Short mmCIF file of C-alpha atoms and ligand atoms in Angstrom, two decimals:
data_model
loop_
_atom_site.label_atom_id
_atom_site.label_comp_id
_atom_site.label_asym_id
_atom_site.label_seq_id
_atom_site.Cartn_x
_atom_site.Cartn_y
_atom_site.Cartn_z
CA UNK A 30 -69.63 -110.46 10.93
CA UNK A 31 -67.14 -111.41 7.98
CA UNK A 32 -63.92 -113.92 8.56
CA UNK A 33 -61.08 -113.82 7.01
CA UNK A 34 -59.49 -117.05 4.98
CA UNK A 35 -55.71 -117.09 4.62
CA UNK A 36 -53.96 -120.47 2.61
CA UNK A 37 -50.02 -119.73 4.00
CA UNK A 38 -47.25 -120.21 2.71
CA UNK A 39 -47.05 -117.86 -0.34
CA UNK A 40 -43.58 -115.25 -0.25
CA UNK A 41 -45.63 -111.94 -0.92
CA UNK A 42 -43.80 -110.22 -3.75
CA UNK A 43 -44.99 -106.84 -5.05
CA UNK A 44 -45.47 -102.88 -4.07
CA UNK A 45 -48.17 -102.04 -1.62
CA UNK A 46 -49.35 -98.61 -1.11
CA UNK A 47 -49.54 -97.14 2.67
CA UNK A 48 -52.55 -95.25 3.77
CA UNK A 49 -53.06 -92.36 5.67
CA UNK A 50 -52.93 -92.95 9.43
CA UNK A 51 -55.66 -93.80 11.35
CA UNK A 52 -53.90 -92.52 14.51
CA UNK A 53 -54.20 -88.86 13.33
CA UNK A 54 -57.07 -88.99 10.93
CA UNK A 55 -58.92 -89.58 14.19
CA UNK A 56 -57.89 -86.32 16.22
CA UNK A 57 -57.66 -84.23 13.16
CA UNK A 58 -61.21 -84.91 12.45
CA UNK A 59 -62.28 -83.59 15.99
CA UNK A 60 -59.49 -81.06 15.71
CA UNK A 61 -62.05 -79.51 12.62
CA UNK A 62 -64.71 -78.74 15.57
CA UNK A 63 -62.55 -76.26 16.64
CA UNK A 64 -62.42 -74.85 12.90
CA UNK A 65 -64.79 -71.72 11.80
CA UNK A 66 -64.46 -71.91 8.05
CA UNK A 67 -64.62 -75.14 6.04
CA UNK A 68 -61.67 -78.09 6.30
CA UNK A 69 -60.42 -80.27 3.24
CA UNK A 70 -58.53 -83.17 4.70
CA UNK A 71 -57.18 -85.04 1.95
CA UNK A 72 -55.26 -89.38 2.84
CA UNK A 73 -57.45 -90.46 5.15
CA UNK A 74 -58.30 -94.19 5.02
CA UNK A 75 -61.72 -95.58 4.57
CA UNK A 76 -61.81 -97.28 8.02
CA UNK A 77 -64.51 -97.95 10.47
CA UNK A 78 -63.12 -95.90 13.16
CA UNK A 79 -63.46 -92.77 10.80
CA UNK A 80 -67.00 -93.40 10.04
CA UNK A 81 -67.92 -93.39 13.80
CA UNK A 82 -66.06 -90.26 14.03
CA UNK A 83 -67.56 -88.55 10.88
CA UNK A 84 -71.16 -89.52 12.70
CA UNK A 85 -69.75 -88.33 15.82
CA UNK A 86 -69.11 -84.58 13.80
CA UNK A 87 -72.30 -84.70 12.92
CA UNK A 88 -73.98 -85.16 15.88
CA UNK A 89 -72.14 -82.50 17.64
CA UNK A 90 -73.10 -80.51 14.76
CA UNK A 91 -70.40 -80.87 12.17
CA UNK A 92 -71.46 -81.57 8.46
CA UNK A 93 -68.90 -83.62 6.64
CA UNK A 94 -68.49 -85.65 3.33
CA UNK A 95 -66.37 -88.13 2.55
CA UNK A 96 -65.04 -89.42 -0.99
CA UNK A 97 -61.96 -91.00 -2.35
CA UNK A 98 -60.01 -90.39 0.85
CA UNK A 99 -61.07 -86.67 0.88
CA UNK A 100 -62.73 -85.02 3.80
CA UNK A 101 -64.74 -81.97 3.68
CA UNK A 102 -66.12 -80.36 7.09
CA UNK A 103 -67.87 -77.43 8.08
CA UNK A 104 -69.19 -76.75 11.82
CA UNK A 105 -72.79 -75.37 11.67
CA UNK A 106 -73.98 -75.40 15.32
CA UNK A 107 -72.05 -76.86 18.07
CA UNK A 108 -73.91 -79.27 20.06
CA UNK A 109 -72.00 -80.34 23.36
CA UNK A 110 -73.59 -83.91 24.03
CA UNK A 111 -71.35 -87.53 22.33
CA UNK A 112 -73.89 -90.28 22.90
CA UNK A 113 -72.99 -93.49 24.58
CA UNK A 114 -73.87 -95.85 21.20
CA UNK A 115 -71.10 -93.96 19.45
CA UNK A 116 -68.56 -93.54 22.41
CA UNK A 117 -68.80 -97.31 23.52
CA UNK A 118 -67.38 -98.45 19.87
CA UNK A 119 -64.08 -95.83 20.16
CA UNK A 120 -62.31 -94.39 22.74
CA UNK A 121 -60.59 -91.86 20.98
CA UNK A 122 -64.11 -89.97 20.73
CA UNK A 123 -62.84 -88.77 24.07
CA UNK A 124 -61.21 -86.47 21.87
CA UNK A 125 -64.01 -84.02 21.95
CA UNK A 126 -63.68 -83.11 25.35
CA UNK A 127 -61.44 -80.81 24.99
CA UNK A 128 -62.64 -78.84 21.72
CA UNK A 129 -66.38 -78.71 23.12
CA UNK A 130 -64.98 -77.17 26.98
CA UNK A 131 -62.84 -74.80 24.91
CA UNK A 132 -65.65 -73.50 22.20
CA UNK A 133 -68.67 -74.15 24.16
CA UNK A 134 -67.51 -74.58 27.87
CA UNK A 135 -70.02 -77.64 27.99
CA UNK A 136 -69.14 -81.04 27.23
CA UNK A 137 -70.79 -84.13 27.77
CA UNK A 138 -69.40 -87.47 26.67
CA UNK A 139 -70.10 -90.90 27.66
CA UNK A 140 -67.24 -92.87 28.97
CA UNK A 141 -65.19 -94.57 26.49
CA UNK A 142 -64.94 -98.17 25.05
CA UNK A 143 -62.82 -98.61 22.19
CA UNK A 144 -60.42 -102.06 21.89
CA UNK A 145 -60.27 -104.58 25.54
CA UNK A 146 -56.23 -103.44 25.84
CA UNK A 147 -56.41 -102.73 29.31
CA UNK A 148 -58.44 -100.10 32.16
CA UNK A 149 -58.03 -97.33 29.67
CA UNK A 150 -59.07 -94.43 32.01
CA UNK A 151 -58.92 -90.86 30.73
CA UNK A 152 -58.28 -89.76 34.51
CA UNK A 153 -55.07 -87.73 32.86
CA UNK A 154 -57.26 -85.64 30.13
CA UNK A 155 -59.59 -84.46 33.02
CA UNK A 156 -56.86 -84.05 35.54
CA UNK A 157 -55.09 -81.48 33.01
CA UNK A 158 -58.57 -80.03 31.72
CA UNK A 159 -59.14 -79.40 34.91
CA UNK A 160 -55.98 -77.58 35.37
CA UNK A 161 -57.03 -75.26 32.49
CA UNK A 162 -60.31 -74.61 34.84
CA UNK A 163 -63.17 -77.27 33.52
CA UNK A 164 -64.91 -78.89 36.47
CA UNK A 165 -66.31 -82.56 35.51
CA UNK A 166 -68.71 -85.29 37.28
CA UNK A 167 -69.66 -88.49 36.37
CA UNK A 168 -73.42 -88.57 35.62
CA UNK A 169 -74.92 -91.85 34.27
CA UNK A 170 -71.79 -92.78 32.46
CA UNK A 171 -71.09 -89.61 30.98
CA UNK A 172 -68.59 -86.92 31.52
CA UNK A 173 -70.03 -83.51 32.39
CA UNK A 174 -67.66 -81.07 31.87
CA UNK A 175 -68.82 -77.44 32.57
CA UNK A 176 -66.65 -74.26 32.48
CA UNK A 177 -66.36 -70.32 32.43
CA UNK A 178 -63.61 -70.19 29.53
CA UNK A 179 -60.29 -72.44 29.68
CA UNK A 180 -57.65 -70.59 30.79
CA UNK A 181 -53.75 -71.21 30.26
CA UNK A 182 -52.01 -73.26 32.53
CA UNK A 183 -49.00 -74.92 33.45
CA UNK A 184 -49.66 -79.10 33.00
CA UNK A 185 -47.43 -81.52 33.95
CA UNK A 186 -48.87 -85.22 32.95
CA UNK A 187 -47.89 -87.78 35.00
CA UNK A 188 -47.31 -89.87 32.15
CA UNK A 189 -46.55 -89.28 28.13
CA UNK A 190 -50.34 -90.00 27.27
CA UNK A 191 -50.97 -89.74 23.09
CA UNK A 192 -54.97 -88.66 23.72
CA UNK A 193 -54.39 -86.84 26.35
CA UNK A 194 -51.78 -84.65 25.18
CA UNK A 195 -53.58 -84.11 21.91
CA UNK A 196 -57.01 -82.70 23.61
CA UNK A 197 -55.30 -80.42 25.93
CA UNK A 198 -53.74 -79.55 22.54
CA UNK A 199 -56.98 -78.80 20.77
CA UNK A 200 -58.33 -76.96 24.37
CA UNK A 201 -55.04 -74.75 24.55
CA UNK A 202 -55.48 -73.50 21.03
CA UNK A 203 -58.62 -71.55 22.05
CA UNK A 204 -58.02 -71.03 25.47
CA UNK A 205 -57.18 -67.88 27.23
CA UNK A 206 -53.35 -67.34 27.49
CA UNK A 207 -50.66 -69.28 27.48
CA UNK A 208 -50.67 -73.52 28.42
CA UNK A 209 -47.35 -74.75 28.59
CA UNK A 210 -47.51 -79.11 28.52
CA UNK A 211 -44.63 -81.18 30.21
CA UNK A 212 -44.17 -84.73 29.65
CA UNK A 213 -46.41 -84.68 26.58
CA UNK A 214 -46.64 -87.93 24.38
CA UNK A 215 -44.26 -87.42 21.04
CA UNK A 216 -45.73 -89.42 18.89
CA UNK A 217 -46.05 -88.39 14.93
CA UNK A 218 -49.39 -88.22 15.46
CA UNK A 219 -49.14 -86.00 17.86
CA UNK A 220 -47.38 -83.66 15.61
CA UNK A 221 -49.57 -83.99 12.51
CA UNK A 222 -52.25 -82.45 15.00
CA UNK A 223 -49.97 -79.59 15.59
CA UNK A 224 -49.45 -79.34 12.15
CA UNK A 225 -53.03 -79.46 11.10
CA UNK A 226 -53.81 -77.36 14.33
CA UNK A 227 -51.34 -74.43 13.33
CA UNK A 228 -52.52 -74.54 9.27
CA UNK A 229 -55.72 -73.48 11.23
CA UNK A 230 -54.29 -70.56 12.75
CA UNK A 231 -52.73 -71.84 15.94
CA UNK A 232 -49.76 -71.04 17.75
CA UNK A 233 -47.93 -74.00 18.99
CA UNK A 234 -44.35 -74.44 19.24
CA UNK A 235 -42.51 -77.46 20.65
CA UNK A 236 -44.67 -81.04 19.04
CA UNK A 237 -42.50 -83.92 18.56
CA UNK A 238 -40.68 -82.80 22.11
CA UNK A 239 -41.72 -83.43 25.43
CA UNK A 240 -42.34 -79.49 25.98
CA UNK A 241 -45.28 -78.02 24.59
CA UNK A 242 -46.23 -74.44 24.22
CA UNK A 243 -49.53 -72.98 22.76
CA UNK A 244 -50.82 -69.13 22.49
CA UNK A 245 -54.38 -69.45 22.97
CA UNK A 246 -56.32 -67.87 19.51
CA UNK A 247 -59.29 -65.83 19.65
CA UNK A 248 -60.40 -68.81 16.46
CA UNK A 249 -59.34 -71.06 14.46
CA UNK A 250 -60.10 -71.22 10.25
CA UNK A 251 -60.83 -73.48 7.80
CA UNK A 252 -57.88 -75.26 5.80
CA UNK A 253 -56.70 -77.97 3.76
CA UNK A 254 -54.40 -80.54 4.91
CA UNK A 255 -52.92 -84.03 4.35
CA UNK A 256 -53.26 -86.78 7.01
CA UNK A 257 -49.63 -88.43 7.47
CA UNK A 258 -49.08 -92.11 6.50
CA UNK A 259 -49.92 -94.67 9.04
CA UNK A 260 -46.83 -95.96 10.33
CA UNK A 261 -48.40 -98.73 11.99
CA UNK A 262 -49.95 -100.15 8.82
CA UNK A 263 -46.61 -99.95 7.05
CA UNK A 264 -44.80 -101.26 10.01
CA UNK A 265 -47.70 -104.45 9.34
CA UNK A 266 -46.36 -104.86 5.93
CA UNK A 267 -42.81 -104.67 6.92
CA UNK A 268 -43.34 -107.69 9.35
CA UNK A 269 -45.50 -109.33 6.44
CA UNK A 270 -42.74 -108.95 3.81
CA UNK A 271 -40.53 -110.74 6.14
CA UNK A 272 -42.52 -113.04 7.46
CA UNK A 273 -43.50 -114.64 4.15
CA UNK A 274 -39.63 -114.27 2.81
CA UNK A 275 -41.04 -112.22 -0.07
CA UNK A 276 -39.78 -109.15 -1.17
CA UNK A 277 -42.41 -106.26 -0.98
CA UNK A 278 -41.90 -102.12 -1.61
CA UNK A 279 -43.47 -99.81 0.75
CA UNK A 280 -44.90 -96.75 -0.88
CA UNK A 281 -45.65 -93.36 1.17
CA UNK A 282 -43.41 -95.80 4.08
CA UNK A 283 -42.77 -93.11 7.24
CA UNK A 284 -39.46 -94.86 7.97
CA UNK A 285 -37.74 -91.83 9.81
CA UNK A 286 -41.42 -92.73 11.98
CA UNK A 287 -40.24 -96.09 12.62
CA UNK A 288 -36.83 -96.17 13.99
CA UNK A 289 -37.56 -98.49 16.74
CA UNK A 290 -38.85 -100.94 14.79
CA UNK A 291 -36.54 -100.69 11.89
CA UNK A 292 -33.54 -101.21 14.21
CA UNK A 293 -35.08 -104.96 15.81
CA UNK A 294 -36.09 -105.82 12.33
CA UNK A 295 -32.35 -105.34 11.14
CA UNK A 296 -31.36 -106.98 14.35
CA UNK A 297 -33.59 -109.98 13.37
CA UNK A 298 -32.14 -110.09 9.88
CA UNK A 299 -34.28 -108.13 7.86
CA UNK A 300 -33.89 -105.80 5.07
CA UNK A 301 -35.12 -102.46 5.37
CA UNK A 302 -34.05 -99.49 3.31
CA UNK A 303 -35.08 -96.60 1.33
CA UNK A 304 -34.64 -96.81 -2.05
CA UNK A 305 -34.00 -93.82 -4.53
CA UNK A 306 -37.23 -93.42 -5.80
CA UNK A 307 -38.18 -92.99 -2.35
CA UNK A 308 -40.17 -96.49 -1.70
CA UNK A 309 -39.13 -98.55 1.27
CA UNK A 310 -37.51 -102.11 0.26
CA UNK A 311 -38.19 -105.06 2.90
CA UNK A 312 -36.81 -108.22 2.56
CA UNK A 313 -34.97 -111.06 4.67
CA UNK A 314 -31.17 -110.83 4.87
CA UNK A 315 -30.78 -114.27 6.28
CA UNK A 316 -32.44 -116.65 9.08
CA UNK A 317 -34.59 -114.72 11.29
CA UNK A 318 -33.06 -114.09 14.76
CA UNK A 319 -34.97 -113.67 17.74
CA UNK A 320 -34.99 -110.47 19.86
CA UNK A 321 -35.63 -108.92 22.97
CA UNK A 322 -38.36 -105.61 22.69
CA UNK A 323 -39.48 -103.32 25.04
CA UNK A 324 -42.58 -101.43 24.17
CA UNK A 325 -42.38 -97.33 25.03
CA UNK A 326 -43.90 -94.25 24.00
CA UNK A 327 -42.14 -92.86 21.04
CA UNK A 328 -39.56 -92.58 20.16
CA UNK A 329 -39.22 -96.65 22.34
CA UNK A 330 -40.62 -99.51 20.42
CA UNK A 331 -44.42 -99.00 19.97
CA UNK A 332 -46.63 -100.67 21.68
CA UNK A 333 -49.31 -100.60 18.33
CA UNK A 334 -46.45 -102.68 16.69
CA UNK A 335 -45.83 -105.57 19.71
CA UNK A 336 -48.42 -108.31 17.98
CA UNK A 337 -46.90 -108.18 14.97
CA UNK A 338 -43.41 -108.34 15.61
CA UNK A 339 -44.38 -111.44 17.70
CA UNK A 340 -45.85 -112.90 15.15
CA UNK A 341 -42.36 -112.79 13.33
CA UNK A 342 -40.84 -113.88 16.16
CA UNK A 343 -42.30 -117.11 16.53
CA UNK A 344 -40.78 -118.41 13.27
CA UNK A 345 -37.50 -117.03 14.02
CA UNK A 346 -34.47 -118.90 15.19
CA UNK A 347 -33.89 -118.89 18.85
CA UNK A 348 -35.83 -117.33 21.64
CA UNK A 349 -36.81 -113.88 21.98
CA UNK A 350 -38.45 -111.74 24.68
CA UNK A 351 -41.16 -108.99 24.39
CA UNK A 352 -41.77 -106.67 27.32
CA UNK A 353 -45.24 -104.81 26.93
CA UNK A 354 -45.21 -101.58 29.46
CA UNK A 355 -47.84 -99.29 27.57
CA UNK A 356 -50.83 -101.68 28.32
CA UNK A 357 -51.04 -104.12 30.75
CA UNK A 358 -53.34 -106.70 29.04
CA UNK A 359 -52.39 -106.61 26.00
CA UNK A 360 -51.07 -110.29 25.41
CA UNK A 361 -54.31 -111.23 24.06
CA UNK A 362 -53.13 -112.66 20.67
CA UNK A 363 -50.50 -115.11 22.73
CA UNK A 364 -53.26 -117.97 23.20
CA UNK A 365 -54.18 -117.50 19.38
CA UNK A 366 -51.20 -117.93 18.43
CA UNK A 367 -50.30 -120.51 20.52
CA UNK A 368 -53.26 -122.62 18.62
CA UNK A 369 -51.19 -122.29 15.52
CA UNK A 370 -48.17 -123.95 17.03
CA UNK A 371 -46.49 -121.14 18.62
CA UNK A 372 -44.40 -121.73 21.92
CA UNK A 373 -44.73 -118.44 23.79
CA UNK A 374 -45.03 -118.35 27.58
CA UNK A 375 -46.12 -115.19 29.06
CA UNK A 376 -45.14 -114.11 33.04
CA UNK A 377 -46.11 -110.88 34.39
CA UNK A 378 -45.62 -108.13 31.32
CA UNK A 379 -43.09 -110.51 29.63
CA UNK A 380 -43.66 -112.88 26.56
CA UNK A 381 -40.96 -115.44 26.29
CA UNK A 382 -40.87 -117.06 22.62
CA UNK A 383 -39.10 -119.64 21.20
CA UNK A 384 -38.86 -119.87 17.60
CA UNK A 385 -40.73 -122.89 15.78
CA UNK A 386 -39.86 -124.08 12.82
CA UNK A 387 -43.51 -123.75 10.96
CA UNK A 388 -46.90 -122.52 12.78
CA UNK A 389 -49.59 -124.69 11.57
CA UNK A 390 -52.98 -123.32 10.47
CA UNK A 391 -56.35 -123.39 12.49
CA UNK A 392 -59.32 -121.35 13.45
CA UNK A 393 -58.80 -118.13 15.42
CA UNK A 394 -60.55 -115.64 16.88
CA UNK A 395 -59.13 -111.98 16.84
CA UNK A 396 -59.33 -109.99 19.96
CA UNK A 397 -58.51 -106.38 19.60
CA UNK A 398 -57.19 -104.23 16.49
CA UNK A 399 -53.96 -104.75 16.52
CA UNK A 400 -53.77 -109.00 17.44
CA UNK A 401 -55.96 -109.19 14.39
CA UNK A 402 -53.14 -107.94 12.59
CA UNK A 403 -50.56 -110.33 14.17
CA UNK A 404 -52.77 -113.35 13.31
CA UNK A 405 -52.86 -112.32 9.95
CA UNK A 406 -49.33 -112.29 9.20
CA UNK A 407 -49.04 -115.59 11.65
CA UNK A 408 -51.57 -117.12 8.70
CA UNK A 409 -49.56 -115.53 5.62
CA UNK A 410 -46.38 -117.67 6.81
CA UNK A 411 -48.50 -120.96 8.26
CA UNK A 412 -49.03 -124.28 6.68
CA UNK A 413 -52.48 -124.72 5.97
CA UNK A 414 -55.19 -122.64 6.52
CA UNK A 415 -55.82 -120.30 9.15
CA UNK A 416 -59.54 -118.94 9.57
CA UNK A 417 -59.70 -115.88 11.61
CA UNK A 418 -63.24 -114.88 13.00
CA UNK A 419 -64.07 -110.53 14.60
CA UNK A 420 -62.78 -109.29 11.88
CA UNK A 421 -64.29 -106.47 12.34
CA UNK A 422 -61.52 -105.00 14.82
CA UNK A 423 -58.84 -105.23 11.57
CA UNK A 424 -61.31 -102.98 9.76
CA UNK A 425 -61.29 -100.56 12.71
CA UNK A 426 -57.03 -99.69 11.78
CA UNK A 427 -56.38 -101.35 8.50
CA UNK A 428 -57.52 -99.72 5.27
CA UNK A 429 -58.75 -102.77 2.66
CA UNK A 430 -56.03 -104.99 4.11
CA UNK A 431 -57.40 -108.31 2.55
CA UNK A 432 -57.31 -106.60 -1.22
CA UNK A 433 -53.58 -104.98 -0.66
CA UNK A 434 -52.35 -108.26 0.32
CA UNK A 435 -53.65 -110.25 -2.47
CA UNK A 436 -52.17 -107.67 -4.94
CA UNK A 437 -48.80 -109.00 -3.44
CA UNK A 438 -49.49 -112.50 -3.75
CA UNK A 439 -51.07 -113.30 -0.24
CA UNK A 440 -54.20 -116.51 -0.85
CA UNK A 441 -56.68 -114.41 1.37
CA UNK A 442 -60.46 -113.68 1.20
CA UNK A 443 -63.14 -112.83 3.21
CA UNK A 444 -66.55 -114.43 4.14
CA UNK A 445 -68.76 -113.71 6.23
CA UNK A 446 -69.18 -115.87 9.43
C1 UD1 B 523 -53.12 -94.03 21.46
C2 UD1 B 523 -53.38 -94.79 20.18
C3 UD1 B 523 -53.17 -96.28 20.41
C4 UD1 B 523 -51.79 -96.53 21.00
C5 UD1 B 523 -51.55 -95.67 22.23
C6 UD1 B 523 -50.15 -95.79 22.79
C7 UD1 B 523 -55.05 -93.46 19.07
C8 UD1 B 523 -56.46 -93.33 18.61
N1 UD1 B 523 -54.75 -94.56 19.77
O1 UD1 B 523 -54.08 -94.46 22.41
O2 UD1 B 523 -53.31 -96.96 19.15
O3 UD1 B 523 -51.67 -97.90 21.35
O4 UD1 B 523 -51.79 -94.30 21.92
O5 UD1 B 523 -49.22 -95.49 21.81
O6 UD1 B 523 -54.22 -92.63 18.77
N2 UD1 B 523 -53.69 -93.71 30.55
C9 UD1 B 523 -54.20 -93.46 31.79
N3 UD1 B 523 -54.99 -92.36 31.97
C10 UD1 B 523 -55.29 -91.51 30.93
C11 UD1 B 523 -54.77 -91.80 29.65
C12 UD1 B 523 -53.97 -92.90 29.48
O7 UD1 B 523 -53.95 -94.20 32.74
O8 UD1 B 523 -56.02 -90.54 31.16
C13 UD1 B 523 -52.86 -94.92 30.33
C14 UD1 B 523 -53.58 -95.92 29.45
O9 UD1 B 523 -54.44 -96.76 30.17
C15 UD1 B 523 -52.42 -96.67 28.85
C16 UD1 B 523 -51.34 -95.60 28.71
O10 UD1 B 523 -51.71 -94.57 29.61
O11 UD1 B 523 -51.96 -97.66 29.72
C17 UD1 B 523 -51.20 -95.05 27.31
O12 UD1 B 523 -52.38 -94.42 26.89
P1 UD1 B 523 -52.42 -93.26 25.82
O13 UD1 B 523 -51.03 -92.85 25.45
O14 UD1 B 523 -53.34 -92.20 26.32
O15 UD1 B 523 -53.06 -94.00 24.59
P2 UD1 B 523 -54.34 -93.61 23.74
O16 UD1 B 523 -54.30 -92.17 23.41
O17 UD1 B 523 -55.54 -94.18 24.36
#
C-alpha cells in the first residue's frame, strides 16, 4: 500500500488536463456487453476501478484491450456469473445485472462492496428489474436473477438512483417493448450512457430529464465513442486552485456539468470562468467566505463533491454548514481533518465549520474515494507536512493525481507504506 507525502503551502500555478470520467467509463464499459460488433471507447482514465471492470468483461466473456486511454471490446460468449473477489472491490459491477437478464435472462452477481459511504443496497435496481419481469433470490451472497425475456414496463423509482437508472437503461434497450422510467437520476453520466447506448443502435429519448423512454432493439452494434470528462476530478482541481490561492486552467473542464458547485465557489469568493480558448480559469477573488451546501442529485450540489468543498471551507472566513442527504455516513473525512486543525462539529447529517486560520500538517488515514481527495487538498494548503496512508481509494477515481499536481507546483510524492 503506497502513501502519499504532501509539504503545504505552495499556490499551485499552471494548466492541468481533466480526464475522462470515471462515473461513466464504468457503465459504458458494461454497457459494451450488450454490444454485438466490436466497441472503441476512446478518454477513459487509467484508474483502478476500470481495471476491475475490464477483468469483470472478461470474465463474463468480454475480450478487451486497453492502451493510451483507448478501449477496444468485443463480446465472444456471454457468461452470466460476476464473482464475489471482483464484486466486493466495486459496487458499480452491479451494473451487469441488467445487461446479462436482458441478453441472457440469467444473471448472477455477488452482492456489492465498493467505498464504506453508507448501506448501499441495490433494493431499487431489483425492484424495477423486477418490474420488467426478472425474478431474483439471494443465494450465498449472490444475486440470482432468472427470466423469460424482459419485457417493457412502466417504473417509477422511489428515489433518483444514478446505478439504478442506468441498468434499467442498459435492460430496456434490449427488452421487449416499450419501458418508460420516472424519477430517473439526471446525472451527466447518466446521459453519456444514453449517448453511448443510442451510438449502439438504441432508442432512448428523454436522458438528462427525469422521464425516460426506451424502444426495446432486437441488438445493439459495435461503435466508437468518447467517455465525457470527469466533472468530479475537475471540480477537485477547482477546490485545489483555490485552496492553495494559485491560479490553475482547467482543460476539457465540464463547467455547464458543474453549476452547483460553480455557484458556492463564486459565493465563497472564487474565480471561475471560461476563457476563450475554451479552458476553465480558477482563482481566488478575495478572502474565502464560508457557505451553507446541501448535497442533491443533479442538478443539487453533488454529493461526490461534499469532501472537498469542506476541505476549502475550513480555511475560509466565518462558519459554514454542509448538509449531506445522498449518503448517510459519509462524514468520514471530518475526524481527519479535524487532526489537521480543523474545527468542524458534525450533528445528525449536518457539518458545522468554522474557518481556521491555517490547518496544520499530520498523519492521516483516508477512508473512502472521495475523503482521500479532501485530505489532499487539506495538505496542499497546510503548514507542514501531511502524510496520508489507503491511498489506494484516490487511485480508485483520480487518474495520476500525484503527477498532475506536481506539474502545477504542488510538493507531493508517493511512497509506499
Ligand atoms: C453513483 C456514483 C457515486 C455517487 C452517487 C450519487 C458511480 C459509479 N457512482 O453511485 O460516485 O456518489 O451516484 O451521486 O456512478 N440507494 C438505495 N437503493 C438502491 C440504490 C441506491 O437505497 O437500490 C440509495 C443509496 O444507498 C444512496 C442513494 O440511494 O443513499 C444514492 O445512490 P445511487 O444514486 O444509486 O448511487 P450509486 O449509483 O451507487
Amino acid at each position: 500500500m503506497d502513501k502519499l507525502i504532501i509539504k503545504g503551502g505552495v499556490p499551485l500555478k499552471g494548466t492541468i488536463n481533466v480526464s475522462g470520467s470515471k462515473n461513466a467509463a464504468l457503465p459504458i464499459l458494461t454497457a459494451c456487453l450488450l454490444a454485438k460488433g466490436p466497441v472503441r471507447l476512446t478518454n477513459v482514465p487509467r484508474l483502478r476501478d476500470i481495471n476491475t471492470t475490464l477483468k469483470l468483461l472478461n470474465i463474463l466473456g468480454c475480450e478487451t484491450t486497453f492502451e493510451d486511454n483507448v478501449v477496444t471490446a468485443q463480446v465472444k460468449e456471454l457468461k452470466p456469473e460476476a464473482p464475489y473477489e471482483l464484486v466486493k472491490t466495486m459496487r458499480a459491477s452491479v451494473l451487469c445485472l441488467g445487461p446479462l437478464l436482458g441478453l441472457l435472462g440469467e444473471a448472477k452477481v455477488a452482492l456489492p462492496g465498493g467505498c464504506a459511504i453508507g448501506a448501499r443496497p441495490v433494493d431499487l435496481h431489483l425492484k424495477a428489474l423486477e418490474r420488467m419481469g426478472a425474478k431474483f433470490i439471494l443465494d450465498s451472497g449472490y444475486i440470482h436473477g432468472i427470466c423469460g425475456g424482459l419485457v417493457g414496463a412502466r417504473i417509477m423509482f422511489d428515489f433518483p438512483t444514478v446505478g439504478g437508472t442506468e441498468n434499467l437503461l442498459m435492460a430496456a434497450s434490449v427488452a421487449k417493448g416499450c419501458t418508460i422510467l420516472e424519477n430517473c437520476a439526471r446525472e451527466p453520466e447518466v446521459v453519456d450512457l444514453a449517448n453511448f447506448l443510442i451510438a449502439m443502435g438504441a432508442r432512448i429519448r428523454g436522458a438528462g430529464t427525469s422521464v425516460i423512454e426506451v424502444e426495446g432493439v432486437r441488438e445493439l452494434k459495435g461503435c466508437e465513442y468518447r467517455v465525457m470528462p470527469d466533472r468530479i476530478e475537475a471540480g477537485t482541481y477547482l477546490v485545489a486552485g483555490a485552496i492553495t490561492d494559485g491560479e490553475l486552467k482547467l482543460v476539457d473542464c465540464p463547467l455547464e456539468d458543474l453549476d452547483a458547485l460553480v455557484t458556492k465557489l463564486r459565493e465563497m469568493n472564487v474565480y471561475v470562468e471560461k476563457q476563450t480558448d475554451g479552458t476553465v480559469l480558477v482563482h481566488r477573488n478575495g478572502p474565502l467566505m464560508g457557505v451553507d451546501v446541501v448535497t442533491q442529485p443533479h442538478p443539487g450540489f453533488p454529493t461526490d463533491m461534499q469532501a472537498q468543498v469542506m476541505a476549502l471551507m475550513c480555511v475560509a472566513e466565518g462558519s459554514g454548514s454542509i448538509q449531506e442527504k445522498i449518503f448517510e455516513n459519509r462524514f468520514m473525512h471530518v475526524s481527519e481533518l479535524g487532526r489537521m486543525g480543523a474545527r468542524i462539529t458534525l450533528k445528525d447529517r449536518t457539518a458545522m465549520v468554522r474557518g481556521v486560520e491555517h490547518l496544520e500538517g499530520a498523519p492521516v488515514m483516508a477512508s473512502d474515494l472521495r475523503a482521500s481527495a479532501s485530505l489532499v487538498l487539506a495538505g496542499l494548503v497546510a503548514k507542514g507536512t501531511t502524510e496520508i496512508q489507503r491511498i489506494y481509494h484516490l487511485d480508485r477515481g483520480y487518474e495520476r493525481m500525484e503527477e498532475k499536481l506536481s506539474a502545477v507546483g504542488a510538493i507531493i510524492r508517493r511512497e509506499p507504506e
